[in-house]
Amino acid sequence: MTSTAHTDDRPVGDACPYCGWPDRAEPFQVVSRHGTAAGHTVWTRCGCGSLQMRVVDARGMRVVSRSRPAAEGPAAEGADGVRCGVV
């Protein structure tokens, strides 16, 4: 996948490929946090809706997996018209 969200002075993988927001910047929504033997696994949601799995350990924080943002439209909304938040 090719992303145009990165600039030359920022390493690839340092920002969301869908909206360009830096991975270490607020705001992002913490969905869940789980302790592991080496640190924590944190599931977050970017402002654009991309779900991210972050690993926090002695080496720092890194995004190891992320989804596409939720599709717009009726499939991404509940019966009351409110965005679901589940990808």
mmCIF file of N, CA and C in Angstrom:
data_model
loop_
_atom_site.group_PDB
_atom_site.id
_atom_site.type_symbol
_atom_site.label_atom_id
_atom_site.label_comp_id
_atom_site.label_asym_id
_atom_site.label_seq_id
_atom_site.Cartn_x
_atom_site.Cartn_y
_atom_site.Cartn_z
ATOM 1 N N MET A 1 0.836 -1.161 0.000
ATOM 2 C CA MET A 1 0.000 0.000 0.000
ATOM 3 C C MET A 1 0.887 1.231 0.000
ATOM 4 N N THR A 2 0.575 2.199 -0.817
ATOM 5 C CA THR A 2 1.324 3.441 -0.892
ATOM 6 C C THR A 2 0.541 4.537 -0.200
ATOM 7 N N SER A 3 1.212 5.311 0.620
ATOM 8 C CA SER A 3 0.555 6.398 1.333
ATOM 9 C C SER A 3 1.203 7.716 0.958
ATOM 10 N N THR A 4 0.394 8.719 0.762
ATOM 11 C CA THR A 4 0.909 10.059 0.505
ATOM 12 C C THR A 4 0.830 10.910 1.757
ATOM 13 N N ALA A 5 0.496 10.302 2.885
ATOM 14 C CA ALA A 5 0.327 11.046 4.130
ATOM 15 C C ALA A 5 1.653 11.404 4.788
ATOM 16 N N HIS A 6 2.757 10.837 4.337
ATOM 17 C CA HIS A 6 4.049 11.054 4.981
ATOM 18 C C HIS A 6 4.815 12.157 4.282
ATOM 19 N N THR A 7 5.616 12.880 5.064
ATOM 20 C CA THR A 7 6.519 13.867 4.496
ATOM 21 C C THR A 7 7.918 13.301 4.546
ATOM 22 N N ASP A 8 8.859 13.945 3.849
ATOM 23 C CA ASP A 8 10.228 13.438 3.793
ATOM 24 C C ASP A 8 10.932 13.478 5.145
ATOM 25 N N ASP A 9 10.524 14.378 6.034
ATOM 26 C CA ASP A 9 11.204 14.483 7.319
ATOM 27 C C ASP A 9 10.608 13.577 8.386
ATOM 28 N N ARG A 10 9.603 12.775 8.050
ATOM 29 C CA ARG A 10 8.966 11.865 8.995
ATOM 30 C C ARG A 10 9.128 10.440 8.497
ATOM 31 N N PRO A 11 9.594 9.520 9.356
ATOM 32 C CA PRO A 11 9.765 8.144 8.891
ATOM 33 C C PRO A 11 8.430 7.485 8.559
ATOM 34 N N VAL A 12 8.439 6.599 7.574
ATOM 35 C CA VAL A 12 7.240 5.848 7.218
ATOM 36 C C VAL A 12 6.827 5.020 8.429
ATOM 37 N N GLY A 13 5.544 4.941 8.699
ATOM 38 C CA GLY A 13 5.062 4.209 9.851
ATOM 39 C C GLY A 13 4.864 5.086 11.065
ATOM 40 N N ASP A 14 5.171 6.364 10.951
ATOM 41 C CA ASP A 14 5.051 7.301 12.049
ATOM 42 C C ASP A 14 3.693 7.996 12.075
ATOM 43 N N ALA A 15 2.858 7.742 11.058
ATOM 44 C CA ALA A 15 1.562 8.408 10.970
ATOM 45 C C ALA A 15 0.536 7.476 10.334
ATOM 46 N N CYS A 16 -0.726 7.779 10.575
ATOM 47 C CA CYS A 16 -1.815 6.999 9.980
ATOM 48 C C CYS A 16 -1.769 7.152 8.459
ATOM 49 N N PRO A 17 -1.744 6.061 7.721
ATOM 50 C CA PRO A 17 -1.691 6.164 6.265
ATOM 51 C C PRO A 17 -3.010 6.646 5.654
ATOM 52 N N TYR A 18 -4.070 6.700 6.446
ATOM 53 C CA TYR A 18 -5.380 7.101 5.923
ATOM 54 C C TYR A 18 -5.645 8.586 6.104
ATOM 55 N N CYS A 19 -5.191 9.170 7.229
ATOM 56 C CA CYS A 19 -5.465 10.589 7.462
ATOM 57 C C CYS A 19 -4.196 11.412 7.683
ATOM 58 N N GLY A 20 -3.057 10.727 7.923
ATOM 59 C CA GLY A 20 -1.793 11.438 8.106
ATOM 60 C C GLY A 20 -1.528 11.916 9.524
ATOM 61 N N TRP A 21 -2.455 11.636 10.459
ATOM 62 C CA TRP A 21 -2.261 12.088 11.837
ATOM 63 C C TRP A 21 -1.114 11.310 12.476
ATOM 64 N N PRO A 22 -0.172 11.988 13.139
ATOM 65 C CA PRO A 22 0.960 11.294 13.773
ATOM 66 C C PRO A 22 0.495 10.263 14.809
ATOM 67 N N ASP A 23 1.110 9.090 14.824
ATOM 68 C CA ASP A 23 0.721 8.011 15.740
ATOM 69 C C ASP A 23 0.853 8.403 17.206
ATOM 70 N N ARG A 24 1.815 9.240 17.536
ATOM 71 C CA ARG A 24 2.040 9.588 18.938
ATOM 72 C C ARG A 24 1.238 10.809 19.390
ATOM 73 N N ALA A 25 0.462 11.393 18.515
ATOM 74 C CA ALA A 25 -0.292 12.606 18.850
ATOM 75 C C ALA A 25 -1.679 12.273 19.388
ATOM 76 N N GLU A 26 -2.180 13.129 20.237
ATOM 77 C CA GLU A 26 -3.571 13.045 20.680
ATOM 78 C C GLU A 26 -4.392 13.771 19.616
ATOM 79 N N PRO A 27 -5.647 13.607 19.451
ATOM 80 C CA PRO A 27 -6.433 12.664 20.212
ATOM 81 C C PRO A 27 -6.506 11.310 19.526
ATOM 82 N N PHE A 28 -6.561 10.289 20.297
ATOM 83 C CA PHE A 28 -6.942 8.964 19.833
ATOM 84 C C PHE A 28 -7.728 8.346 20.972
ATOM 85 N N GLN A 29 -8.619 7.457 20.646
ATOM 86 C CA GLN A 29 -9.486 6.835 21.645
ATOM 87 C C GLN A 29 -8.920 5.484 22.031
ATOM 88 N N VAL A 30 -8.692 5.255 23.322
ATOM 89 C CA VAL A 30 -8.260 3.946 23.798
ATOM 90 C C VAL A 30 -9.499 3.066 23.878
ATOM 91 N N VAL A 31 -9.487 1.964 23.125
ATOM 92 C CA VAL A 31 -10.600 1.027 23.108
ATOM 93 C C VAL A 31 -10.421 -0.016 24.203
ATOM 94 N N SER A 32 -9.202 -0.560 24.331
ATOM 95 C CA SER A 32 -8.909 -1.505 25.413
ATOM 96 C C SER A 32 -7.409 -1.571 25.639
ATOM 97 N N ARG A 33 -7.050 -2.015 26.832
ATOM 98 C CA ARG A 33 -5.635 -2.134 27.219
ATOM 99 C C ARG A 33 -5.464 -3.474 27.920
ATOM 100 N N HIS A 34 -4.415 -4.206 27.542
ATOM 101 C CA HIS A 34 -4.190 -5.545 28.092
ATOM 102 C C HIS A 34 -2.730 -5.688 28.493
ATOM 103 N N GLY A 35 -2.496 -6.114 29.730
ATOM 104 C CA GLY A 35 -1.144 -6.369 30.181
ATOM 105 C C GLY A 35 -0.601 -7.645 29.559
ATOM 106 N N THR A 36 0.672 -7.638 29.215
ATOM 107 C CA THR A 36 1.360 -8.819 28.693
ATOM 108 C C THR A 36 2.625 -9.028 29.513
ATOM 109 N N ALA A 37 3.312 -10.130 29.291
ATOM 110 C CA ALA A 37 4.552 -10.401 30.015
ATOM 111 C C ALA A 37 5.615 -9.345 29.721
ATOM 112 N N ALA A 38 5.568 -8.756 28.520
ATOM 113 C CA ALA A 38 6.590 -7.797 28.120
ATOM 114 C C ALA A 38 6.157 -6.341 28.273
ATOM 115 N N GLY A 39 4.878 -6.079 28.519
ATOM 116 C CA GLY A 39 4.402 -4.695 28.610
ATOM 117 C C GLY A 39 2.890 -4.623 28.488
ATOM 118 N N HIS A 40 2.414 -3.927 27.457
ATOM 119 C CA HIS A 40 0.975 -3.777 27.230
ATOM 120 C C HIS A 40 0.653 -3.876 25.744
ATOM 121 N N THR A 41 -0.537 -4.354 25.457
ATOM 122 C CA THR A 41 -1.133 -4.252 24.126
ATOM 123 C C THR A 41 -2.289 -3.280 24.284
ATOM 124 N N VAL A 42 -2.312 -2.240 23.461
ATOM 125 C CA VAL A 42 -3.340 -1.216 23.555
ATOM 126 C C VAL A 42 -4.034 -1.108 22.205
ATOM 127 N N TRP A 43 -5.366 -1.254 22.212
ATOM 128 C CA TRP A 43 -6.166 -1.069 21.005
ATOM 129 C C TRP A 43 -6.697 0.356 21.044
ATOM 130 N N THR A 44 -6.424 1.125 19.985
ATOM 131 C CA THR A 44 -6.869 2.507 19.921
ATOM 132 C C THR A 44 -7.606 2.756 18.610
ATOM 133 N N ARG A 45 -8.341 3.854 18.567
ATOM 134 C CA ARG A 45 -9.010 4.262 17.340
ATOM 135 C C ARG A 45 -8.533 5.674 17.011
ATOM 136 N N CYS A 46 -8.008 5.826 15.798
ATOM 137 C CA CYS A 46 -7.547 7.112 15.284
ATOM 138 C C CYS A 46 -8.763 8.016 15.053
ATOM 139 N N GLY A 47 -8.553 9.295 14.921
ATOM 140 C CA GLY A 47 -9.634 10.230 14.643
ATOM 141 C C GLY A 47 -10.378 9.919 13.359
ATOM 142 N N CYS A 48 -9.719 9.272 12.392
ATOM 143 C CA CYS A 48 -10.370 8.931 11.121
ATOM 144 C C CYS A 48 -11.178 7.639 11.221
ATOM 145 N N GLY A 49 -11.051 6.921 12.348
ATOM 146 C CA GLY A 49 -11.792 5.676 12.538
ATOM 147 C C GLY A 49 -10.964 4.418 12.399
ATOM 148 N N SER A 50 -9.701 4.530 12.002
ATOM 149 C CA SER A 50 -8.825 3.369 11.863
ATOM 150 C C SER A 50 -8.544 2.754 13.234
ATOM 151 N N LEU A 51 -8.780 1.448 13.375
ATOM 152 C CA LEU A 51 -8.480 0.729 14.612
ATOM 153 C C LEU A 51 -7.014 0.330 14.576
ATOM 154 N N GLN A 52 -6.292 0.593 15.666
ATOM 155 C CA GLN A 52 -4.854 0.333 15.715
ATOM 156 C C GLN A 52 -4.515 -0.549 16.907
ATOM 157 N N MET A 53 -3.607 -1.496 16.685
ATOM 158 C CA MET A 53 -3.078 -2.292 17.784
ATOM 159 C C MET A 53 -1.678 -1.774 18.072
ATOM 160 N N ARG A 54 -1.483 -1.295 19.278
ATOM 161 C CA ARG A 54 -0.193 -0.733 19.683
ATOM 162 C C ARG A 54 0.446 -1.646 20.723
ATOM 163 N N VAL A 55 1.739 -1.835 20.624
ATOM 164 C CA VAL A 55 2.504 -2.586 21.620
ATOM 165 C C VAL A 55 3.345 -1.562 22.377
ATOM 166 N N VAL A 56 3.255 -1.592 23.705
ATOM 167 C CA VAL A 56 4.047 -0.713 24.557
ATOM 168 C C VAL A 56 4.911 -1.611 25.422
ATOM 169 N N ASP A 57 6.221 -1.513 25.241
ATOM 170 C CA ASP A 57 7.149 -2.343 26.004
ATOM 171 C C ASP A 57 8.423 -1.553 26.257
ATOM 172 N N ALA A 58 9.488 -2.231 26.628
ATOM 173 C CA ALA A 58 10.744 -1.563 26.947
ATOM 174 C C ALA A 58 11.310 -0.784 25.760
ATOM 175 N N ARG A 59 10.921 -1.157 24.537
ATOM 176 C CA ARG A 59 11.405 -0.450 23.346
ATOM 177 C C ARG A 59 10.574 0.775 23.011
ATOM 178 N N GLY A 60 9.467 0.985 23.736
ATOM 179 C CA GLY A 60 8.606 2.134 23.479
ATOM 180 C C GLY A 60 7.267 1.693 22.914
ATOM 181 N N MET A 61 6.579 2.620 22.249
ATOM 182 C CA MET A 61 5.279 2.346 21.653
ATOM 183 C C MET A 61 5.431 2.226 20.148
ATOM 184 N N ARG A 62 4.739 1.221 19.589
ATOM 185 C CA ARG A 62 4.719 1.101 18.132
ATOM 186 C C ARG A 62 3.385 0.524 17.696
ATOM 187 N N VAL A 63 2.897 1.017 16.565
ATOM 188 C CA VAL A 63 1.675 0.491 15.978
ATOM 189 C C VAL A 63 2.082 -0.726 15.162
ATOM 190 N N VAL A 64 1.528 -1.891 15.509
ATOM 191 C CA VAL A 64 1.908 -3.128 14.829
ATOM 192 C C VAL A 64 0.845 -3.599 13.845
ATOM 193 N N SER A 65 -0.367 -3.043 13.954
ATOM 194 C CA SER A 65 -1.437 -3.416 13.036
ATOM 195 C C SER A 65 -2.471 -2.299 13.033
ATOM 196 N N ARG A 66 -3.103 -2.082 11.867
ATOM 197 C CA ARG A 66 -4.187 -1.111 11.818
ATOM 198 C C ARG A 66 -5.168 -1.469 10.719
ATOM 199 N N SER A 67 -6.420 -1.091 10.930
ATOM 200 C CA SER A 67 -7.467 -1.362 9.943
ATOM 201 C C SER A 67 -7.709 -0.124 9.102
ATOM 202 N N ARG A 68 -8.488 -0.305 8.077
ATOM 203 C CA ARG A 68 -8.980 0.846 7.331
ATOM 204 C C ARG A 68 -10.035 1.533 8.186
ATOM 205 N N PRO A 69 -10.282 2.832 7.950
ATOM 206 C CA PRO A 69 -11.397 3.483 8.646
ATOM 207 C C PRO A 69 -12.709 2.798 8.279
ATOM 208 N N ALA A 70 -13.678 2.856 9.191
ATOM 209 C CA ALA A 70 -14.992 2.271 8.927
ATOM 210 C C ALA A 70 -15.607 2.930 7.702
ATOM 211 N N ALA A 71 -16.311 2.151 6.908
ATOM 212 C CA ALA A 71 -16.974 2.670 5.717
ATOM 213 C C ALA A 71 -18.044 3.671 6.121
ATOM 214 N N GLU A 72 -18.204 4.709 5.322
ATOM 215 C CA GLU A 72 -19.259 5.689 5.557
ATOM 216 C C GLU A 72 -20.584 5.122 5.087
ATOM 217 N N GLY A 73 -21.670 5.621 5.617
ATOM 218 C CA GLY A 73 -22.979 5.229 5.129
ATOM 219 C C GLY A 73 -23.710 4.314 6.076
ATOM 220 N N PRO A 74 -24.824 3.744 5.610
ATOM 221 C CA PRO A 74 -25.696 2.940 6.469
ATOM 222 C C PRO A 74 -25.019 1.740 7.116
ATOM 223 N N ALA A 75 -24.059 1.120 6.452
ATOM 224 C CA ALA A 75 -23.401 -0.063 7.016
ATOM 225 C C ALA A 75 -22.596 0.285 8.260
ATOM 226 N N ALA A 76 -22.144 1.535 8.373
ATOM 227 C CA ALA A 76 -21.335 1.947 9.515
ATOM 228 C C ALA A 76 -22.174 2.608 10.597
ATOM 229 N N GLU A 77 -23.490 2.696 10.391
ATOM 230 C CA GLU A 77 -24.355 3.342 11.358
ATOM 231 C C GLU A 77 -25.350 2.356 11.940
ATOM 232 N N GLY A 78 -25.750 2.597 13.176
ATOM 233 C CA GLY A 78 -26.773 1.778 13.806
ATOM 234 C C GLY A 78 -28.159 2.205 13.343
ATOM 235 N N ALA A 79 -29.190 1.544 13.843
ATOM 236 C CA ALA A 79 -30.560 1.845 13.458
ATOM 237 C C ALA A 79 -30.953 3.276 13.819
ATOM 238 N N ASP A 80 -30.306 3.845 14.857
ATOM 239 C CA ASP A 80 -30.635 5.205 15.264
ATOM 240 C C ASP A 80 -29.815 6.244 14.516
ATOM 241 N N GLY A 81 -29.006 5.812 13.535
ATOM 242 C CA GLY A 81 -28.207 6.739 12.735
ATOM 243 C C GLY A 81 -26.897 7.140 13.386
ATOM 244 N N VAL A 82 -26.563 6.557 14.534
ATOM 245 C CA VAL A 82 -25.324 6.879 15.235
ATOM 246 C C VAL A 82 -24.238 5.954 14.744
ATOM 247 N N ARG A 83 -23.054 6.515 14.484
ATOM 248 C CA ARG A 83 -21.931 5.700 14.032
ATOM 249 C C ARG A 83 -21.598 4.647 15.060
ATOM 250 N N CYS A 84 -21.380 3.445 14.578
ATOM 251 C CA CYS A 84 -21.194 2.277 15.434
ATOM 252 C C CYS A 84 -19.863 2.294 16.166
ATOM 253 N N GLY A 85 -18.748 2.557 15.499
ATOM 254 C CA GLY A 85 -17.443 2.520 16.131
ATOM 255 C C GLY A 85 -16.819 1.134 16.100
ATOM 256 N N VAL A 86 -17.508 0.135 15.608
ATOM 257 C CA VAL A 86 -16.967 -1.219 15.487
ATOM 258 C C VAL A 86 -16.581 -1.456 14.055
ATOM 259 N N VAL A 87 -15.353 -1.910 13.842
ATOM 260 C CA VAL A 87 -14.884 -2.178 12.478
ATOM 261 C C VAL A 87 -14.986 -3.645 12.201
#
